Coordinates of C-alpha atoms in Angstrom, one line a residue:
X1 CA 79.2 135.4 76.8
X2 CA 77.6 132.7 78.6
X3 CA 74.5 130.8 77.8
X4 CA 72.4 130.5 81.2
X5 CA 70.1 127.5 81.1
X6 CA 66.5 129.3 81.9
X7 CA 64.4 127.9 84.8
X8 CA 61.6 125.4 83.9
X9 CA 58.6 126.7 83.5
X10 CA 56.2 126.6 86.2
X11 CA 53.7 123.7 85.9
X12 CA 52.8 120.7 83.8
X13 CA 54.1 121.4 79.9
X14 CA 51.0 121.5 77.6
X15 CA 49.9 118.6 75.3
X16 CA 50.3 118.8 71.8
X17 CA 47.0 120.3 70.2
X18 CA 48.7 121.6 66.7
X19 CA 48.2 119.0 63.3
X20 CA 51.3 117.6 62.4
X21 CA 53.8 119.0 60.2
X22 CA 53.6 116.1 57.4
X23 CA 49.6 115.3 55.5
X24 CA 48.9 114.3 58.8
X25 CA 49.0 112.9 62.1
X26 CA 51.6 110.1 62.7
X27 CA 50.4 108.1 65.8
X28 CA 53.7 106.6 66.2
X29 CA 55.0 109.9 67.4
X30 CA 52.0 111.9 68.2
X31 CA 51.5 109.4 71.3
X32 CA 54.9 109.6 72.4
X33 CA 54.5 113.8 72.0
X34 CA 52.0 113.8 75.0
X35 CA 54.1 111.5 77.3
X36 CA 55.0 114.8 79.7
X37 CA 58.3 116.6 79.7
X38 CA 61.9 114.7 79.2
X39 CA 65.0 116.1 79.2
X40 CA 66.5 114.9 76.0
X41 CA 69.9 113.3 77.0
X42 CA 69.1 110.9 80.4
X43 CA 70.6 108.7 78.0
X44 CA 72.9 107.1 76.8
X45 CA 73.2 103.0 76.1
X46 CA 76.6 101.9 78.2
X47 CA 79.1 99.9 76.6
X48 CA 80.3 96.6 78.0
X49 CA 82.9 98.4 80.2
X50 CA 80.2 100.5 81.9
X51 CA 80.9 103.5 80.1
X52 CA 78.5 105.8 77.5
X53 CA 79.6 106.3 74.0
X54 CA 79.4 109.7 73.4
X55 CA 76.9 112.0 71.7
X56 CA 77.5 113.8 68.4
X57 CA 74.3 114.8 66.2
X58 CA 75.3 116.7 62.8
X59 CA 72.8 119.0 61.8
X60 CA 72.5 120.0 57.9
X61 CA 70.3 123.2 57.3
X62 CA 69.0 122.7 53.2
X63 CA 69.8 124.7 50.2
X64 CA 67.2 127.6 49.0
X65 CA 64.2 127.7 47.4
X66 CA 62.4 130.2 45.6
X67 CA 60.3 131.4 48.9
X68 CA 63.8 130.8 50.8
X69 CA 64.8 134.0 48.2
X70 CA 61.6 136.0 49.0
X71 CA 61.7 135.6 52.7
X72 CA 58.3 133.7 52.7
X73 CA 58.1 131.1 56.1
X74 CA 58.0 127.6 54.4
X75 CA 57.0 124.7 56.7
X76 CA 54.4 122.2 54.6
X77 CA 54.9 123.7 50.8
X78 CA 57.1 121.0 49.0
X79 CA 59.6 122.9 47.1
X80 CA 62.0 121.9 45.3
X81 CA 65.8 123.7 45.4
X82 CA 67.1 126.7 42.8
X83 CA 69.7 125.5 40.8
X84 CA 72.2 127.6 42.8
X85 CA 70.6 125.4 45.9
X86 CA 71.2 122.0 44.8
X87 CA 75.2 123.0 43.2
X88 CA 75.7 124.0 47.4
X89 CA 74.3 121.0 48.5
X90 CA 76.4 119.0 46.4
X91 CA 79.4 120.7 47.9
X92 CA 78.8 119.3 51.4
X93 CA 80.0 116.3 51.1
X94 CA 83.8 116.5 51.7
X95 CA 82.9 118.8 54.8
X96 CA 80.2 116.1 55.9
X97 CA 82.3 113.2 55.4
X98 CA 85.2 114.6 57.3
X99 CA 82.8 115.2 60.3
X100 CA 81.7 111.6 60.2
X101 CA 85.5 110.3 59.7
X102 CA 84.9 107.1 58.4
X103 CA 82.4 106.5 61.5
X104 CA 79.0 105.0 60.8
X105 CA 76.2 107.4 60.0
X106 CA 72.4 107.9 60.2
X107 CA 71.3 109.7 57.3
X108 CA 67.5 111.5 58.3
X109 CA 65.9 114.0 56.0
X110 CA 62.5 116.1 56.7
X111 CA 59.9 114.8 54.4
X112 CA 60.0 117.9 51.9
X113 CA 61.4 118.0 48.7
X114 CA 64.2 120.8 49.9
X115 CA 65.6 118.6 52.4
X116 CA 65.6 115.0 50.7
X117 CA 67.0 116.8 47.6
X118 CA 70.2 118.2 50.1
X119 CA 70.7 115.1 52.0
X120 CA 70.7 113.0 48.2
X121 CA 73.6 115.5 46.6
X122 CA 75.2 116.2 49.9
X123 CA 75.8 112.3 51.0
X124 CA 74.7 110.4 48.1
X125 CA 76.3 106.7 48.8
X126 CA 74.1 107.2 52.2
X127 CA 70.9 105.6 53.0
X128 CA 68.4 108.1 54.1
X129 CA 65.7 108.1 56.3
X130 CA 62.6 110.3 55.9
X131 CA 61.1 111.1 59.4
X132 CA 57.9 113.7 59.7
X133 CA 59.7 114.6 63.2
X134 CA 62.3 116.9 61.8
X135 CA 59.8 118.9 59.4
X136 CA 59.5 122.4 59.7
X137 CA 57.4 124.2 61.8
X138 CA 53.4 123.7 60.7
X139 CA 53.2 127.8 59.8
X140 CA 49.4 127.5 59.6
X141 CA 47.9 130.0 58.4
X142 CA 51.3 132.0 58.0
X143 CA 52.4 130.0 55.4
X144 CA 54.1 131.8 52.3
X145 CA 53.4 134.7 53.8
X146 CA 56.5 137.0 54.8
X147 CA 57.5 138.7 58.5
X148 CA 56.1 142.0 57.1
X149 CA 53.1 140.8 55.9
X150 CA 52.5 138.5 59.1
X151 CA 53.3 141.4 61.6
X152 CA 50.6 143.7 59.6
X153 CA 48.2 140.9 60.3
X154 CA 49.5 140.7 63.6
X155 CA 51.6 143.6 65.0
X156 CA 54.4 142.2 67.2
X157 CA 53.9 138.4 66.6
X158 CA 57.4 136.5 66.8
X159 CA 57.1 132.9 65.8
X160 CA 59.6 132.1 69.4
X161 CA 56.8 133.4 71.4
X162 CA 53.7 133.1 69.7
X163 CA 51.8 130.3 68.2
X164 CA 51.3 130.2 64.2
X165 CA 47.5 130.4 63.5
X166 CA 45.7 126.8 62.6
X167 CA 49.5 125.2 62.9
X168 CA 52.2 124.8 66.1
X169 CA 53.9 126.6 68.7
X170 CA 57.4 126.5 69.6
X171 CA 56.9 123.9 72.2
X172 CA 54.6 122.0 70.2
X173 CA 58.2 121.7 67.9
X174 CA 60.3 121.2 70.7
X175 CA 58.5 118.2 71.9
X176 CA 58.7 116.9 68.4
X177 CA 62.4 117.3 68.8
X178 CA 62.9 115.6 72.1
X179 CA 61.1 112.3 70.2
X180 CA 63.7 112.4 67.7
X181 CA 66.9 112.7 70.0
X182 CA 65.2 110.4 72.9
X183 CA 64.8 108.0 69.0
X184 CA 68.1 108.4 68.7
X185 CA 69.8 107.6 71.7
X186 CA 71.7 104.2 71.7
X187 CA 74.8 106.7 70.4
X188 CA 76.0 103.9 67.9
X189 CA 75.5 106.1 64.7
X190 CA 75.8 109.5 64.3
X191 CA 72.8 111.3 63.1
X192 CA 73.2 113.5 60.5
X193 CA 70.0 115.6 60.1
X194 CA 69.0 117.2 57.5
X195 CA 66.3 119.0 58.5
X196 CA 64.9 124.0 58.1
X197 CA 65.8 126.9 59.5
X198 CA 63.5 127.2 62.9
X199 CA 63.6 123.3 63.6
X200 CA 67.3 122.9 63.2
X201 CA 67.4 125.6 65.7
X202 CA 64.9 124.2 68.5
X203 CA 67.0 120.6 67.9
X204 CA 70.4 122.1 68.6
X205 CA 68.6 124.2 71.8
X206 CA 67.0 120.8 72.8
X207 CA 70.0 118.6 72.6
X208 CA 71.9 120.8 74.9
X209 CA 69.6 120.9 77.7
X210 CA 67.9 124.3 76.6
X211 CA 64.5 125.2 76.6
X212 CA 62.6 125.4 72.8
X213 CA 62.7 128.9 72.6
X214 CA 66.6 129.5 73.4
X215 CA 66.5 127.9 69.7
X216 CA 66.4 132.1 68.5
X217 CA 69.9 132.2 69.8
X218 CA 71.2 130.0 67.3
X219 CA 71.4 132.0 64.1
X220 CA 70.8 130.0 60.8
X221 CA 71.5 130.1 56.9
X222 CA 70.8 127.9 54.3
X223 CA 73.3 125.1 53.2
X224 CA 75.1 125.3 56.3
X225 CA 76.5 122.7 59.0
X226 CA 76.3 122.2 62.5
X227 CA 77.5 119.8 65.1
X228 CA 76.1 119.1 68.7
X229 CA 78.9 117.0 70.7
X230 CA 80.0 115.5 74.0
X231 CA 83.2 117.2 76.0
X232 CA 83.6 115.9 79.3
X233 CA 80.5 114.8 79.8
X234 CA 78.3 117.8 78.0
X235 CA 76.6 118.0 75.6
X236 CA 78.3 121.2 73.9
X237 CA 78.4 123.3 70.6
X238 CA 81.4 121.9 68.6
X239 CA 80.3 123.5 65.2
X240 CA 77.6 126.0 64.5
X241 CA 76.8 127.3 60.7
X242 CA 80.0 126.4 59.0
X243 CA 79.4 126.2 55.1
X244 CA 82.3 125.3 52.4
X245 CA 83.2 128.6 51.8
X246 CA 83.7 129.1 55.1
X247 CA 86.1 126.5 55.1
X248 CA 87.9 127.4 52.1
X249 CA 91.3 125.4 51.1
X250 CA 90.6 122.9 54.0
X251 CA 87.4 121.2 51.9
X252 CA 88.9 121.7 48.6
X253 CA 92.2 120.1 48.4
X254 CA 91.4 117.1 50.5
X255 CA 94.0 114.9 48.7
X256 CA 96.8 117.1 49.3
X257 CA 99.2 115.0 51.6
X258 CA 100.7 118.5 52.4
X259 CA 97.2 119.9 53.5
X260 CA 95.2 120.1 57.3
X261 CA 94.1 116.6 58.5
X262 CA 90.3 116.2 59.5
X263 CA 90.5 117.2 63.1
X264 CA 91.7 120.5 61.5
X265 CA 87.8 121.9 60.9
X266 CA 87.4 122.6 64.5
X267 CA 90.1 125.0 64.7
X268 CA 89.7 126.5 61.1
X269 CA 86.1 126.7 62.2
X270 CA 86.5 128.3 65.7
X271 CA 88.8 131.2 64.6
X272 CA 85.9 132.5 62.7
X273 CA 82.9 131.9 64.4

């Protein structure tokens, strides 16, 4: 199947209108939000020899929380991970640190509690960055509340297409994503993002040239990893929601001399996604 990159929208993007994700408004960002559409990756610093390094952006979706279990939307609530989330995150880090392969990288967390606590167990010699951009979706006045109960509320609402009530939209997201990767660009770390569900989505849609809303395409569970990367020139899905089971024997017995180098993930991962 292939993914067809949808036609712009006809006219001018709208401004951001929705209160940020975090206590509140960051100027910083919120400026930068309203600066008119971008397309992520016109990027790219060149090297000495003319050339562009190339993009990868590793994308960490947290462990669960209690509301994670209940199927409640989460975006502002700070909540901390089950016990059964924070023994996952702590199993990323082989599978994270083979991705990065000894290559420099920028550690950037959401603000809540569910992502710093992953990005602290899954890479814990790491400095990490806390950034307000890669929050969760504002859900308004959805929050903690579950599909069922939103769609008796409001028969037919999907959070792709419609705006969450007193919160943000899907493009108002999306332009909070383009500010991180355009943030982002001088390609001489790899960012590793640890960042929920519907945002991780929007950022992987965004940093392949798609529009906000092709983010419903990716499909997402907790304590998983993805990886956005350069081949030939574009920007292309190298990994999508790998976790360690996944993985199996690969992540644990890294020290067997007998066992699948690092470049191995990709085909391990590709034969069963």
């Amino acid at each position: 199947m292939r993914l067809v990159r949808p036609a712009p929208a006809a006219g001018p993007r709208p401004r951001l209108t929705a209160r940020a994700p975090s206590d509140g408004p960051d100027p910083a960002w919120t400026k930068d939000l309203t600066q008119g559409e971008h397309h992520p990756h016109d990027h790219g610093v060149p090297r000495a020899d003319g050339t562009k390094p190339q993009m990868r952006l590793i994308i960490v979706r947290p462990g669960g929380t209690d509301w994670t279990l209940a199927g409640r939307y989460t975006g502002t609530t700070d909540l901390s991970l089950t016990a059964h989330g924070r023994e996952q995150a702590g199993s990323l880090t082989l599978l994270l640190e083979r991705l990065l392969d000894g290559q420099p990288g920028a550690l950037v967390s959401s603000p809540r509690r569910r992502a710093t606590e992953t990005a602290q167990l899954a890479l814990p010699a790491q400095h990490m960055a806390v950034d307000p951009l890669v929050a969760e979706y504002d859900c308004g006045g959805y929050e903690g509340l579950t599909a069922q109960q939103i769609r008796q509320l409001a028969p037919g609402w999907d959070i792709w297409r419609d705006r969450c009530p007193d919160g943000e939209s899907t493009a108002d997201v999306g332009r909070r994503a383009d500010v991180f990767l355009r943030a982002h660009d001088d390609r001489r770390t790899q960012p590793v993002v640890v960042t929920h569900g519907h945002f991780s989505r929007i950022l992987a849609a965004r940093a392949l040239g798609l529009a906000p809303e092709c983010g419903r395409l990716f499909a997402s569970t907790t304590v998983t990893v993805s990886l956005i990367e350069d081949h030939d020139g574009e920007e292309c899905l190298g990994l999508w929601k790998v976790d360690t089971a996944l993985l199996g024997d690969a992540v644990e017995q890294p020290t067997d001399p007998g066992g699948p180098p690092a470049d191995a993930l990709h085909p391990v991962v590709g034969s069963r996604t």
